[in-house]
PDB file of N, CA and C in Angstrom:
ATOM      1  N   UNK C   1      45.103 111.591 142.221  1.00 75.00           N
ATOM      2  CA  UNK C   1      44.073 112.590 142.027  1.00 75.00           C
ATOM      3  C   UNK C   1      44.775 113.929 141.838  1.00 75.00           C
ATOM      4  N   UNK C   2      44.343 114.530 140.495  1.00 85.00           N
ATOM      5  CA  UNK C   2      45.436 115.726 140.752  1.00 85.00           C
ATOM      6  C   UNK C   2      44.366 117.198 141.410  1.00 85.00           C
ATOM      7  N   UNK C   3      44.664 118.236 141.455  1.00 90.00           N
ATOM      8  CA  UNK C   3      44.391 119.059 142.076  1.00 90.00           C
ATOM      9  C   UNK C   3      42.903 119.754 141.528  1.00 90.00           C
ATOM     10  N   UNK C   4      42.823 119.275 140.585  1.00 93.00           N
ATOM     11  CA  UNK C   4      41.226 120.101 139.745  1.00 93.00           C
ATOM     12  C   UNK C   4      40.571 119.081 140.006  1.00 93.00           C
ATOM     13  N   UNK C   5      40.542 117.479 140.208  1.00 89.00           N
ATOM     14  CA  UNK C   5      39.677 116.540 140.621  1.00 89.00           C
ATOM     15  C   UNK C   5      38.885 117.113 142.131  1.00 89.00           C
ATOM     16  N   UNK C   6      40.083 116.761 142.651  1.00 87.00           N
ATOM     17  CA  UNK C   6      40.026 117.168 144.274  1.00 87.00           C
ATOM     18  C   UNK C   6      39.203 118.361 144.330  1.00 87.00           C
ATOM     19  N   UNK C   7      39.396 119.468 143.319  1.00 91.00           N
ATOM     20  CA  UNK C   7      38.611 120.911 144.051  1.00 91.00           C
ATOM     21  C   UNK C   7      37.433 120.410 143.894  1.00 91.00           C
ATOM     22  N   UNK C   8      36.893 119.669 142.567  1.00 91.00           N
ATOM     23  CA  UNK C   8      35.737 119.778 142.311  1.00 91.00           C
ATOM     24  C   UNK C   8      34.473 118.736 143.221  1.00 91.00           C
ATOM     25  N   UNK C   9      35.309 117.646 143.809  1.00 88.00           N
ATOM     26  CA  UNK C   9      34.504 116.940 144.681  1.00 88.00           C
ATOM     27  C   UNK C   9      34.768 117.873 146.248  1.00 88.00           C
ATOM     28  N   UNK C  10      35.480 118.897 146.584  1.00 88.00           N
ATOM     29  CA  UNK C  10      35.440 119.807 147.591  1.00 88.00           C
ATOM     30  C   UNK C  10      34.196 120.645 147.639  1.00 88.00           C
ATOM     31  N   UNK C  11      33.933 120.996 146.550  1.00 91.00           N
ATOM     32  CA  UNK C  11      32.976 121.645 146.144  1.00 91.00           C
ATOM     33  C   UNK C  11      31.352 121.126 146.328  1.00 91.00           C
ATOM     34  N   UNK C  12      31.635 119.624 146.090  1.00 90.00           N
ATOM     35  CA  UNK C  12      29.483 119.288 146.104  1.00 90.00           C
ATOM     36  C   UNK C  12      29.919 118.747 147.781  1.00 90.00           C
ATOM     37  N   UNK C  13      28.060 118.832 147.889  1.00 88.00           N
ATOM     38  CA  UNK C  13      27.838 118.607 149.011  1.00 88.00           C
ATOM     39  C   UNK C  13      28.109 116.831 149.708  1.00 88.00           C
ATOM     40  N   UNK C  14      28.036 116.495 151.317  1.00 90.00           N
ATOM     41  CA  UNK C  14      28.564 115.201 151.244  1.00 90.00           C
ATOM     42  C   UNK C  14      27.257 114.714 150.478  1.00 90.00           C
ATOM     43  N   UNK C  15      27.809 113.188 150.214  1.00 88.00           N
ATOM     44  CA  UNK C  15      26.800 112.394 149.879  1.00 88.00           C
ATOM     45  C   UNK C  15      26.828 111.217 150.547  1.00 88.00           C
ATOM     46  N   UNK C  16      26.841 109.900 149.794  1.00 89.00           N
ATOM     47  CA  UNK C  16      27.101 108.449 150.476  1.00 89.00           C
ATOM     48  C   UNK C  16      28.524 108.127 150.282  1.00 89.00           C
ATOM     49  N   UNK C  17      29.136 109.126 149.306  1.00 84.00           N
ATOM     50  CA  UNK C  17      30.621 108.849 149.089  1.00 84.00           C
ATOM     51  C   UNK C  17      31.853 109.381 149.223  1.00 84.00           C
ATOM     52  N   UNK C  18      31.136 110.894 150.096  1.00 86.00           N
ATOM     53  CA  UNK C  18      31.508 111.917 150.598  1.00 86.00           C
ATOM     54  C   UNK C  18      31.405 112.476 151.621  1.00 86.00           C
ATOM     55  N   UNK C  19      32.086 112.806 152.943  1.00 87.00           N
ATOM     56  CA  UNK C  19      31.939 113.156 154.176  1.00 87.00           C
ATOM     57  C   UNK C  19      32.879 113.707 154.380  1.00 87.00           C
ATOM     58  N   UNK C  20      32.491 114.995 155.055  1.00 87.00           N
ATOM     59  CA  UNK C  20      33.404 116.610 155.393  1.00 87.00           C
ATOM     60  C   UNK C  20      33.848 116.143 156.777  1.00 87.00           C
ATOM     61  N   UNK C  21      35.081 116.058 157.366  1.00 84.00           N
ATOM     62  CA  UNK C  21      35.459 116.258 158.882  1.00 84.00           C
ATOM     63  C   UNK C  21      36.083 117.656 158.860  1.00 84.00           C
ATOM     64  N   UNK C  22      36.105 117.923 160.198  1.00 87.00           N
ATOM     65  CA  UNK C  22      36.667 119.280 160.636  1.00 87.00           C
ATOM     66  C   UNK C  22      37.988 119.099 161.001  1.00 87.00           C
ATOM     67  N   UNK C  23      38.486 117.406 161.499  1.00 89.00           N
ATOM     68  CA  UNK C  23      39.387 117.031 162.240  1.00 89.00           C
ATOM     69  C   UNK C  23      39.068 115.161 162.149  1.00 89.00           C
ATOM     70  N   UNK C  24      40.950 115.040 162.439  1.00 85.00           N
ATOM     71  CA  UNK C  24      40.619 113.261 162.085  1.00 85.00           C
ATOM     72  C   UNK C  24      41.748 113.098 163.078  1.00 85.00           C
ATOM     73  N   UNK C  25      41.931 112.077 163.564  1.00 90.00           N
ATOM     74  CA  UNK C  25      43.259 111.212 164.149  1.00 90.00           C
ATOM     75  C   UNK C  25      44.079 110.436 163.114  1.00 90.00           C
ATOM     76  N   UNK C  26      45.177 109.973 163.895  1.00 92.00           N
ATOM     77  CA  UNK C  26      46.478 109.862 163.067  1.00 92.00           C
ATOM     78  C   UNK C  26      45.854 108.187 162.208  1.00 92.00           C
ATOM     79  N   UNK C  27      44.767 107.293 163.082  1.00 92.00           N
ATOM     80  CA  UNK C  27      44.219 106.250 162.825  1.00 92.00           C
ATOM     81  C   UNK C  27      43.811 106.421 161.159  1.00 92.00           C
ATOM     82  N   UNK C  28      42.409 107.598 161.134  1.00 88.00           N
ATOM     83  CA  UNK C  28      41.869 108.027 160.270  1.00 88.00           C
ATOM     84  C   UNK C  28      42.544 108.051 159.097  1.00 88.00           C
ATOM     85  N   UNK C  29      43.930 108.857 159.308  1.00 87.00           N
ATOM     86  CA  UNK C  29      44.859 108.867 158.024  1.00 87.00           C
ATOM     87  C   UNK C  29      45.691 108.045 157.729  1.00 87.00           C
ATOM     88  N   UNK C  30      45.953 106.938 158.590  1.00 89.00           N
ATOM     89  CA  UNK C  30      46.697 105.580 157.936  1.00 89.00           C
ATOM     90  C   UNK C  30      45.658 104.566 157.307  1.00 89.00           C
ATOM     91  N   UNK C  31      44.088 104.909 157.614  1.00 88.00           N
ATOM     92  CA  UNK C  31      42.871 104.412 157.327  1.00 88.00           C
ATOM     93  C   UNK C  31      42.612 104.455 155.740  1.00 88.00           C
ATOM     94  N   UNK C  32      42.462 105.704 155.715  1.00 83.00           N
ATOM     95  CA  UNK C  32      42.362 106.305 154.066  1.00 83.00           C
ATOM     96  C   UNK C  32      43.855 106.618 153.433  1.00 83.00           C
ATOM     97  N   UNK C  33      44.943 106.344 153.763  1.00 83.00           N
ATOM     98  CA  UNK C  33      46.013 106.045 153.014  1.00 83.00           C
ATOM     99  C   UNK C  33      46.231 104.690 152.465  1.00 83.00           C
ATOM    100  N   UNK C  34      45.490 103.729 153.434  1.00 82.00           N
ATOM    101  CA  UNK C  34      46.011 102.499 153.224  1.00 82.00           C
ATOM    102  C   UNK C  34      44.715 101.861 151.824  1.00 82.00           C
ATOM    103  N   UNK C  35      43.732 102.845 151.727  1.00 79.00           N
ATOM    104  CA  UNK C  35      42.156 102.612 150.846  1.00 79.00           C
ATOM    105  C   UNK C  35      43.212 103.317 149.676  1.00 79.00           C
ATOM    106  N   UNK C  36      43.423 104.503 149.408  1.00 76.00           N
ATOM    107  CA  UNK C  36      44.315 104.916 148.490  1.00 76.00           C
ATOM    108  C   UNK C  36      45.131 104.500 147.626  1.00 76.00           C
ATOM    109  N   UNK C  37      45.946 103.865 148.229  1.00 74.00           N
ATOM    110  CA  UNK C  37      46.969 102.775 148.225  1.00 74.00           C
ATOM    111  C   UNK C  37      46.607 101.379 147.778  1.00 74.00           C
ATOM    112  N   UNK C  38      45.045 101.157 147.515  1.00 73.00           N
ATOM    113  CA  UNK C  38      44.889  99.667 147.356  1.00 73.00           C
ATOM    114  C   UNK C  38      44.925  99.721 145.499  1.00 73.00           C
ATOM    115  N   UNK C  39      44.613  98.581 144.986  1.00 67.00           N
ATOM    116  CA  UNK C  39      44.110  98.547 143.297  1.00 67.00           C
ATOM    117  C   UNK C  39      43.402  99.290 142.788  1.00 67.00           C
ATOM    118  N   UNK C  40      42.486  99.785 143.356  1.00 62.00           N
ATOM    119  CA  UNK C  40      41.321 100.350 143.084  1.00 62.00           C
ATOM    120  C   UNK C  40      41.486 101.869 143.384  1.00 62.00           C
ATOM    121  N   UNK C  41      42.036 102.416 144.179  1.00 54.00           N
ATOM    122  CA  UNK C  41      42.578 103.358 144.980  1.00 54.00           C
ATOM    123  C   UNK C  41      43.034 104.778 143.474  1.00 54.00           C
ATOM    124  N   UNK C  42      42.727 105.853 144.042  1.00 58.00           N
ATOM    125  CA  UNK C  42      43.766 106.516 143.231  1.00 58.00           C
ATOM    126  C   UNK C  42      44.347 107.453 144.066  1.00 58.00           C
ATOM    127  N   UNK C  43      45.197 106.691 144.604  1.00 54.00           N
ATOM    128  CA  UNK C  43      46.497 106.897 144.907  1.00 54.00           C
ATOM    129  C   UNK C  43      47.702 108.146 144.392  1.00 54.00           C
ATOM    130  N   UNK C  44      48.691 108.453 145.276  1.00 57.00           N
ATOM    131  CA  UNK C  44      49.637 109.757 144.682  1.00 57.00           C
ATOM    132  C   UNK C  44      50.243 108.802 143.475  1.00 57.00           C
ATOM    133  N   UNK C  45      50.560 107.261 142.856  1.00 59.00           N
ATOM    134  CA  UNK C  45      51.028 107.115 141.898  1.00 59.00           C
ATOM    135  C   UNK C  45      49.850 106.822 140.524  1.00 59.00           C
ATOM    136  N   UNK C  46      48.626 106.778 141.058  1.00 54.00           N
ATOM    137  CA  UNK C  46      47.455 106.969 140.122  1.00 54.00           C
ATOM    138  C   UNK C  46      46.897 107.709 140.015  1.00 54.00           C
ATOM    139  N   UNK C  47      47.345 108.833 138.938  1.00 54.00           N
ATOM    140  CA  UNK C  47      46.656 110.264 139.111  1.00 54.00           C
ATOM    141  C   UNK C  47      46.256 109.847 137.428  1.00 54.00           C
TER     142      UNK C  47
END
């Protein structure tokens, strides 16, 4: 995802595919690294 993707889903409000935290645990981010990381994922090598 490069950096103008990212602003622009920063930008709308959550939805069903979108949810704002203030704060996550270390769980959370091996959680959504490992979703990232899958086929489907876009990932730091699928931009």
């Amino acid at each position: 995802m490069n950096q103008d993707k990212l602003l622009k889903l920063i930008q709308k409000e959550e939805s069903e595919t979108i949810e704002f935290k203030e704060n996550f645990d270390k769980e959370t981010i091996e959680t959504v690294s490992a979703f990232a990381n899958t086929i489907e994922g876009e990932g730091k090598d699928n931009e």
